[in-house]
Coordinates of C-alpha atoms in Angstrom, one line a residue:
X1 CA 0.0 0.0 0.0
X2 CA 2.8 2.2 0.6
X3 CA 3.7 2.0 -3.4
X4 CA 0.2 2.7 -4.1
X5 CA 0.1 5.9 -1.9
X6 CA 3.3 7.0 -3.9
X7 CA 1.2 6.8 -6.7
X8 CA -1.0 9.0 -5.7
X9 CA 1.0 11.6 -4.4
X10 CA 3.1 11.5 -7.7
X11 CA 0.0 11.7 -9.6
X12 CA -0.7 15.1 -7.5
X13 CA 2.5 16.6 -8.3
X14 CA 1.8 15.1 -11.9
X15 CA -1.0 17.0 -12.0
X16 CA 0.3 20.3 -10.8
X17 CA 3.4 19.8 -13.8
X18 CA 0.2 18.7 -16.2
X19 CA -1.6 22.0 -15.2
X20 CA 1.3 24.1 -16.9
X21 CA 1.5 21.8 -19.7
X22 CA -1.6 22.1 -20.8
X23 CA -1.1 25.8 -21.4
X24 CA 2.4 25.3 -23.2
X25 CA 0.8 22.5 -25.5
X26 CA -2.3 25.0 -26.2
X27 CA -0.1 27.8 -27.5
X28 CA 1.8 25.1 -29.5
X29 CA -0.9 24.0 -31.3
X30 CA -2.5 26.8 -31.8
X31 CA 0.6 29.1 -33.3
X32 CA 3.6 26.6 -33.3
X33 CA 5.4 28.3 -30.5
X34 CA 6.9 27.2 -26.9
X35 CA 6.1 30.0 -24.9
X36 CA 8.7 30.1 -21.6
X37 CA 6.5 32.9 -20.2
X38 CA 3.7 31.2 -19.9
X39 CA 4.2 30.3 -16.4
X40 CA 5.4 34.0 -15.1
X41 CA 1.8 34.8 -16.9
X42 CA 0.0 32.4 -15.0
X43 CA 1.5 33.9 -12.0
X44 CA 0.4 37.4 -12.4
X45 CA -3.2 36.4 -13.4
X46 CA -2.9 34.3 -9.8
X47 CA -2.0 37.5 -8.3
X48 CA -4.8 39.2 -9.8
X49 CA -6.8 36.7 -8.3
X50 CA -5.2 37.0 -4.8
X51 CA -5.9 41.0 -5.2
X52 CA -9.4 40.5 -5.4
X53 CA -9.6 37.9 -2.5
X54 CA -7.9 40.5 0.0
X55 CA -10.6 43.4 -1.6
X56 CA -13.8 40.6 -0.2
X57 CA -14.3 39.0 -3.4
X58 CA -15.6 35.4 -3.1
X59 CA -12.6 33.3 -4.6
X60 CA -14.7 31.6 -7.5
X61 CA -15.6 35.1 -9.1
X62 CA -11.7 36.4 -8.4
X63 CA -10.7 33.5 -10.0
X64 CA -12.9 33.9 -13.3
X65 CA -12.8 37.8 -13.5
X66 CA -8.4 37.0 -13.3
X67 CA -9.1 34.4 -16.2
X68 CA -11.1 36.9 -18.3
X69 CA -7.7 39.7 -18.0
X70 CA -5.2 36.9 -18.6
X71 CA -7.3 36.3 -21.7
X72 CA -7.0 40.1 -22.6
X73 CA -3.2 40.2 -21.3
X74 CA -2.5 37.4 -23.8
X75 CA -4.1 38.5 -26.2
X76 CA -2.4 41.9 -25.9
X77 CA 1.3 40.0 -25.7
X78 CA 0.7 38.8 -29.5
X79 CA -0.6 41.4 -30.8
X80 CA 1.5 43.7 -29.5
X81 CA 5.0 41.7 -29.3
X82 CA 4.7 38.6 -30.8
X83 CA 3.6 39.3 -34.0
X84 CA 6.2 41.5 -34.4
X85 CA 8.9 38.8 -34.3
X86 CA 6.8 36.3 -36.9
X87 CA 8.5 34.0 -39.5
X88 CA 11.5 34.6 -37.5
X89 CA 13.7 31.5 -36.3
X90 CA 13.0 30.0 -33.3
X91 CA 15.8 31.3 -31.3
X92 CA 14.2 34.8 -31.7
X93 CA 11.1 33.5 -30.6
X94 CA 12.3 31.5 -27.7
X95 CA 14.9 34.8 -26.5
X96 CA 11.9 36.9 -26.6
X97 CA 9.4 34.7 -24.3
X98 CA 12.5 34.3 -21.8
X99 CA 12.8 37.9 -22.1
X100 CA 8.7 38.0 -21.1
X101 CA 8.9 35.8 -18.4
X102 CA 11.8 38.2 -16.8
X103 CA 9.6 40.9 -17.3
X104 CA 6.3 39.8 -16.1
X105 CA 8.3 38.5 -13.1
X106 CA 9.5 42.3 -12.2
X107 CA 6.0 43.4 -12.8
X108 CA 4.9 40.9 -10.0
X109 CA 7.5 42.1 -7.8
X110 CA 7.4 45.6 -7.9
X111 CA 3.3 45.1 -7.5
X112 CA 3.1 42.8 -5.1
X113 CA 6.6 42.0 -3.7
X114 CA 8.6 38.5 -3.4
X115 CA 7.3 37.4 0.3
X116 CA 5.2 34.4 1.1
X117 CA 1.5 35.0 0.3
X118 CA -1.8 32.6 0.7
X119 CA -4.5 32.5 -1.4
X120 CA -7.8 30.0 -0.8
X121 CA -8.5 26.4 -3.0
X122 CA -11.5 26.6 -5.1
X123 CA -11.6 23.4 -3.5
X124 CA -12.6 22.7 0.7
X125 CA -9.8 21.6 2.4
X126 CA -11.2 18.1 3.9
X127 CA -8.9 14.9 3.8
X128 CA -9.7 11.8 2.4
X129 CA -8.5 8.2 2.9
X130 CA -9.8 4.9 1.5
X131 CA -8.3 2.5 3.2
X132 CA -4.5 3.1 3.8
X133 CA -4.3 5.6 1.3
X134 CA -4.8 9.2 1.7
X135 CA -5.6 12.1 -0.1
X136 CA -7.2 15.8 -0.2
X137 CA -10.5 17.2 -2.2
X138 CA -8.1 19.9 -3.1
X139 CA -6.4 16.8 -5.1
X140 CA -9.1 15.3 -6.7
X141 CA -10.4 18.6 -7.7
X142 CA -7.3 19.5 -9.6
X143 CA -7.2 16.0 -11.7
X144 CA -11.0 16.4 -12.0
X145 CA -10.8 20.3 -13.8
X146 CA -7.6 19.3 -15.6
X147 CA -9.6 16.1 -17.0
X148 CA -12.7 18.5 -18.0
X149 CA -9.9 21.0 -19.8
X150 CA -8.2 17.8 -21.9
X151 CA -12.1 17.6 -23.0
X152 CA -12.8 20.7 -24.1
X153 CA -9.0 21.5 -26.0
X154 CA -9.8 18.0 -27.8
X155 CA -13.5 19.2 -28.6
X156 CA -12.1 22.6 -29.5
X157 CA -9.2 21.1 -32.0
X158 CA -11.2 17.7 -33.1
X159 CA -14.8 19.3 -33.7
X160 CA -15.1 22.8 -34.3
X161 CA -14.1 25.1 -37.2
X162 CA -12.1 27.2 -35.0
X163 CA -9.8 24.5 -33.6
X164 CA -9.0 23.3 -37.3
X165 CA -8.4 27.0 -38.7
X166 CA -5.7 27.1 -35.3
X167 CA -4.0 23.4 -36.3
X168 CA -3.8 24.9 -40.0
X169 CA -2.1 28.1 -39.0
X170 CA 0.2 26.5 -36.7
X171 CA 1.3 24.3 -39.1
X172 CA 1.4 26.1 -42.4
X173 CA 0.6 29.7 -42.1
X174 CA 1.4 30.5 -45.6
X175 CA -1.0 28.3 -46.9
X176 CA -3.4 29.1 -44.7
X177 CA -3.1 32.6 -45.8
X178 CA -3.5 31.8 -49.0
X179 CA -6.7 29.9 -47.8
X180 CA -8.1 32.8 -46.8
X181 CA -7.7 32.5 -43.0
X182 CA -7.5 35.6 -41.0
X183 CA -4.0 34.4 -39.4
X184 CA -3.5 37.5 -37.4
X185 CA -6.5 36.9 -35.7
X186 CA -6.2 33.3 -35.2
X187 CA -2.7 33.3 -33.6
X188 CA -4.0 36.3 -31.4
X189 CA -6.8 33.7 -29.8
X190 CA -4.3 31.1 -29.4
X191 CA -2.4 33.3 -27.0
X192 CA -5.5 34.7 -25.5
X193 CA -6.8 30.8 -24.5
X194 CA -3.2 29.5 -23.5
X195 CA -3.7 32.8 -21.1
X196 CA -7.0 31.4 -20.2
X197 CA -5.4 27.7 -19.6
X198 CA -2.6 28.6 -18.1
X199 CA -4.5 31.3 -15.5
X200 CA -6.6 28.0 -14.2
X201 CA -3.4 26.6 -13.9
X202 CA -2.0 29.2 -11.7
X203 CA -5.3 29.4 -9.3
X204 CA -5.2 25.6 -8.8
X205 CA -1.4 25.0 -7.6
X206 CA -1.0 28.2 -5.7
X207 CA -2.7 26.9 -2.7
X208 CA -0.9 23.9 -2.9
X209 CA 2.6 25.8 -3.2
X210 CA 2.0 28.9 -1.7
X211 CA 1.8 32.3 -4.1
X212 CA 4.9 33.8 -4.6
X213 CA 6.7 35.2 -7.9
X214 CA 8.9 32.2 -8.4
X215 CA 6.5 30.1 -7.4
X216 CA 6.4 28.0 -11.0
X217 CA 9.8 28.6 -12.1
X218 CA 10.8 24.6 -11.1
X219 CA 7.1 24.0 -12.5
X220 CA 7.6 25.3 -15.5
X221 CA 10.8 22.9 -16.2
X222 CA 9.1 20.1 -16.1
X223 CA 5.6 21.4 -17.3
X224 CA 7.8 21.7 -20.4
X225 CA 9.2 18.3 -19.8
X226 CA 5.9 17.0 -20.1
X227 CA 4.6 18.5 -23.3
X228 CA 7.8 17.7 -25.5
X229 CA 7.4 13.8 -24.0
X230 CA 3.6 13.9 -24.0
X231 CA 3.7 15.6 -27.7
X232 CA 3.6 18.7 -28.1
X233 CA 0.1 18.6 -30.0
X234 CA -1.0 16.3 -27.7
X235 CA -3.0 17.4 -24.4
X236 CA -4.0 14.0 -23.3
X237 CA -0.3 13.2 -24.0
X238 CA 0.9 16.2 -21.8
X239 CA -1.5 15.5 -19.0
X240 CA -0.1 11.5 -19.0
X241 CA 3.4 12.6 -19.8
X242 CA 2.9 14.9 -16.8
X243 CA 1.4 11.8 -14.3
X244 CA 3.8 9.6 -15.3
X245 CA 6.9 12.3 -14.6
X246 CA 5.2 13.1 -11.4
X247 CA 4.8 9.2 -10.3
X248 CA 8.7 8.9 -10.9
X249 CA 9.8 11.2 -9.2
X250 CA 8.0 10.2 -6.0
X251 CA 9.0 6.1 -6.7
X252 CA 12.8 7.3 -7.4
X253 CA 13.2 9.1 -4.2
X254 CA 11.4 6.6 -1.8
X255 CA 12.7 3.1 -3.8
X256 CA 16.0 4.0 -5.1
X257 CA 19.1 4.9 -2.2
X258 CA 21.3 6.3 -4.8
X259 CA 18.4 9.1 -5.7
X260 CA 18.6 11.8 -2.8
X261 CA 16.2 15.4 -2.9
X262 CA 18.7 16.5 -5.7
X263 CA 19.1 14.3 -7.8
X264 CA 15.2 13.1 -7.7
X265 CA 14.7 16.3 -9.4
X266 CA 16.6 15.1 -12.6
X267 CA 14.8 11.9 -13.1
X268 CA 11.9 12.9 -14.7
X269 CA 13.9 14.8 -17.6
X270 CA 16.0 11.5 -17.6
X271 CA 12.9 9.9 -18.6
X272 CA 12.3 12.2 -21.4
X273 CA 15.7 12.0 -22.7
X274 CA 15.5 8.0 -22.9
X275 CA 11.6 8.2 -24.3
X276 CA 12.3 10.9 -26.9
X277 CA 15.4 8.7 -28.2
X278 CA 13.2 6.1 -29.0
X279 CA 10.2 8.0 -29.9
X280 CA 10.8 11.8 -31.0
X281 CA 7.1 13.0 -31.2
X282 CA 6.6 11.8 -28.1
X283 CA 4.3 9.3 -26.5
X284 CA 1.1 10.6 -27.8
X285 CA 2.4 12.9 -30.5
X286 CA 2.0 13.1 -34.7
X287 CA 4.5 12.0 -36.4
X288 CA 5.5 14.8 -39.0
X289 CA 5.2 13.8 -42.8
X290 CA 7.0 15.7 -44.7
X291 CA 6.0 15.8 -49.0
X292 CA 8.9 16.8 -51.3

């Protein structure tokens, strides 16, 4: 049972890397970018949130009124960087959301400062056990809203006209041009709902973590981690890449002597090096075809 309960707290950790990742693989799919700032945004909109609980705002309409300006702020980010740095190569593209991520972090500083701060779960805080194994509603309520958002970014891509106009402009946006697709307008609502994403995101591991600027910085590494393994145009492949990174880490550390707090870190991107050898698109991920 003691196995099982590592499970379950790996899958919780999982889930916390898998709430991140969902946000990364959104933006990806939707405008064939890795955005490293994603995680500093998430952290402001959680601020936002936090701002509105200390003014007596109930923390369900903080939380959505913060999801509603990170849609706005990431909008505004393409539109008004972004798309200035299009068609470039991906180091330019890469160097500029590092560059966003140090800057959204100042902004949360010099707003809000760098101590400790505590924001409340959407969830009660009651704990559970069945049997030996214990667990939180705050836990089950994370997997449960990341499950729902797998759902509705594989409705969105899958089944509607605006998911396949995104997949077509992330993947060729020259023919999609040509097609007639407004591209500007498309890339700008992939940023706006990897805002939305990645905002939820933030909400749901703060409480967990504690709010504070550089509060996803160790998140975001494997977050990352999870969508390249998972497939970067996968979310059900990020969200399992994401358990399954989360679950090793917690079975290295408790099973394996040799693995100590610092290297346990390092062996969920060990696992991604070894899987990604063997499989390059990643568990869950599309294979590219290339016609020449």
């Amino acid at each position: 049972m003691h196995a099982l309960q590592q499970v379950i707290d790996g899958m919780t950790t999982g889930s916390i890397y898998g709430a991140l990742a969902l946000a990364l693989v959104l933006v990806y799919r939707s405008t064939g970018m890795i955005n490293f700032a994603q995680g500093q945004m998430a952290v402001l909109s959680t601020y936002l949130a936090w701002a509105m609980t200390q003014a007596d705002v109930p923390i369900v309409p903080a939380v959505v009124l913060a999801i509603l300006i990170a849609i706005l702020v990431g909008a505004g980010v393409e539109r008004l960087l972004i798309r200035r740095f299009e068609g470039r190569d991906h180091l330019t593209t890469i160097i500029v959301t590092v560059g966003l991520l140090t800057t959204f972090n100042g902004v949360v500083i010099w707003l809000w400062g760098a101590d400790l701060k505590t924001i409340p779960s959407l969830f009660p805080e009651r704990d559970l056990s069945v049997g030996a194994i214990h667990f939180t509603l705050q836990d089950i309520g994370i997997v449960g809203v990341l499950i729902a958002v797998i759902l509705v970014m594989q409705a969105l891509f899958r089944g509607t006209r605006l998911g396949l106009a995104l997949r077509a402009v992330a993947d060729n946006p020259q023919s999609s041009a040509l097609s007639g697709l407004p591209i500007g307008v498309l890339l700008m609502t992939g940023w706006a709902l990897a805002g939305a994403v990645g905002s939820l995101g933030g909400v749901l591991i703060a409480p967990k973590i504690s709010l504070q600027p550089g509060m996803l910085d160790n998140v975001l590494t494997y977050a990352v981690a999870a969508a390249i393994l998972g497939g970067l145009d996968s979310p059900i492949g990020a969200i399992v890449a994401a358990w399954t990174l989360g679950i090793a880490q917690n079975l290295a550390g408790t099973y394996i002597p040799l693995v100590g707090t610092d290297l346990q870190i390092a062996v969920p991107l060990v696992i991604m090096a070894v899987v990604l050898l063997i499989r390059p698109q990643g568990l869950l991920g599309r294979k590219e075809v290339m016609r020449v």
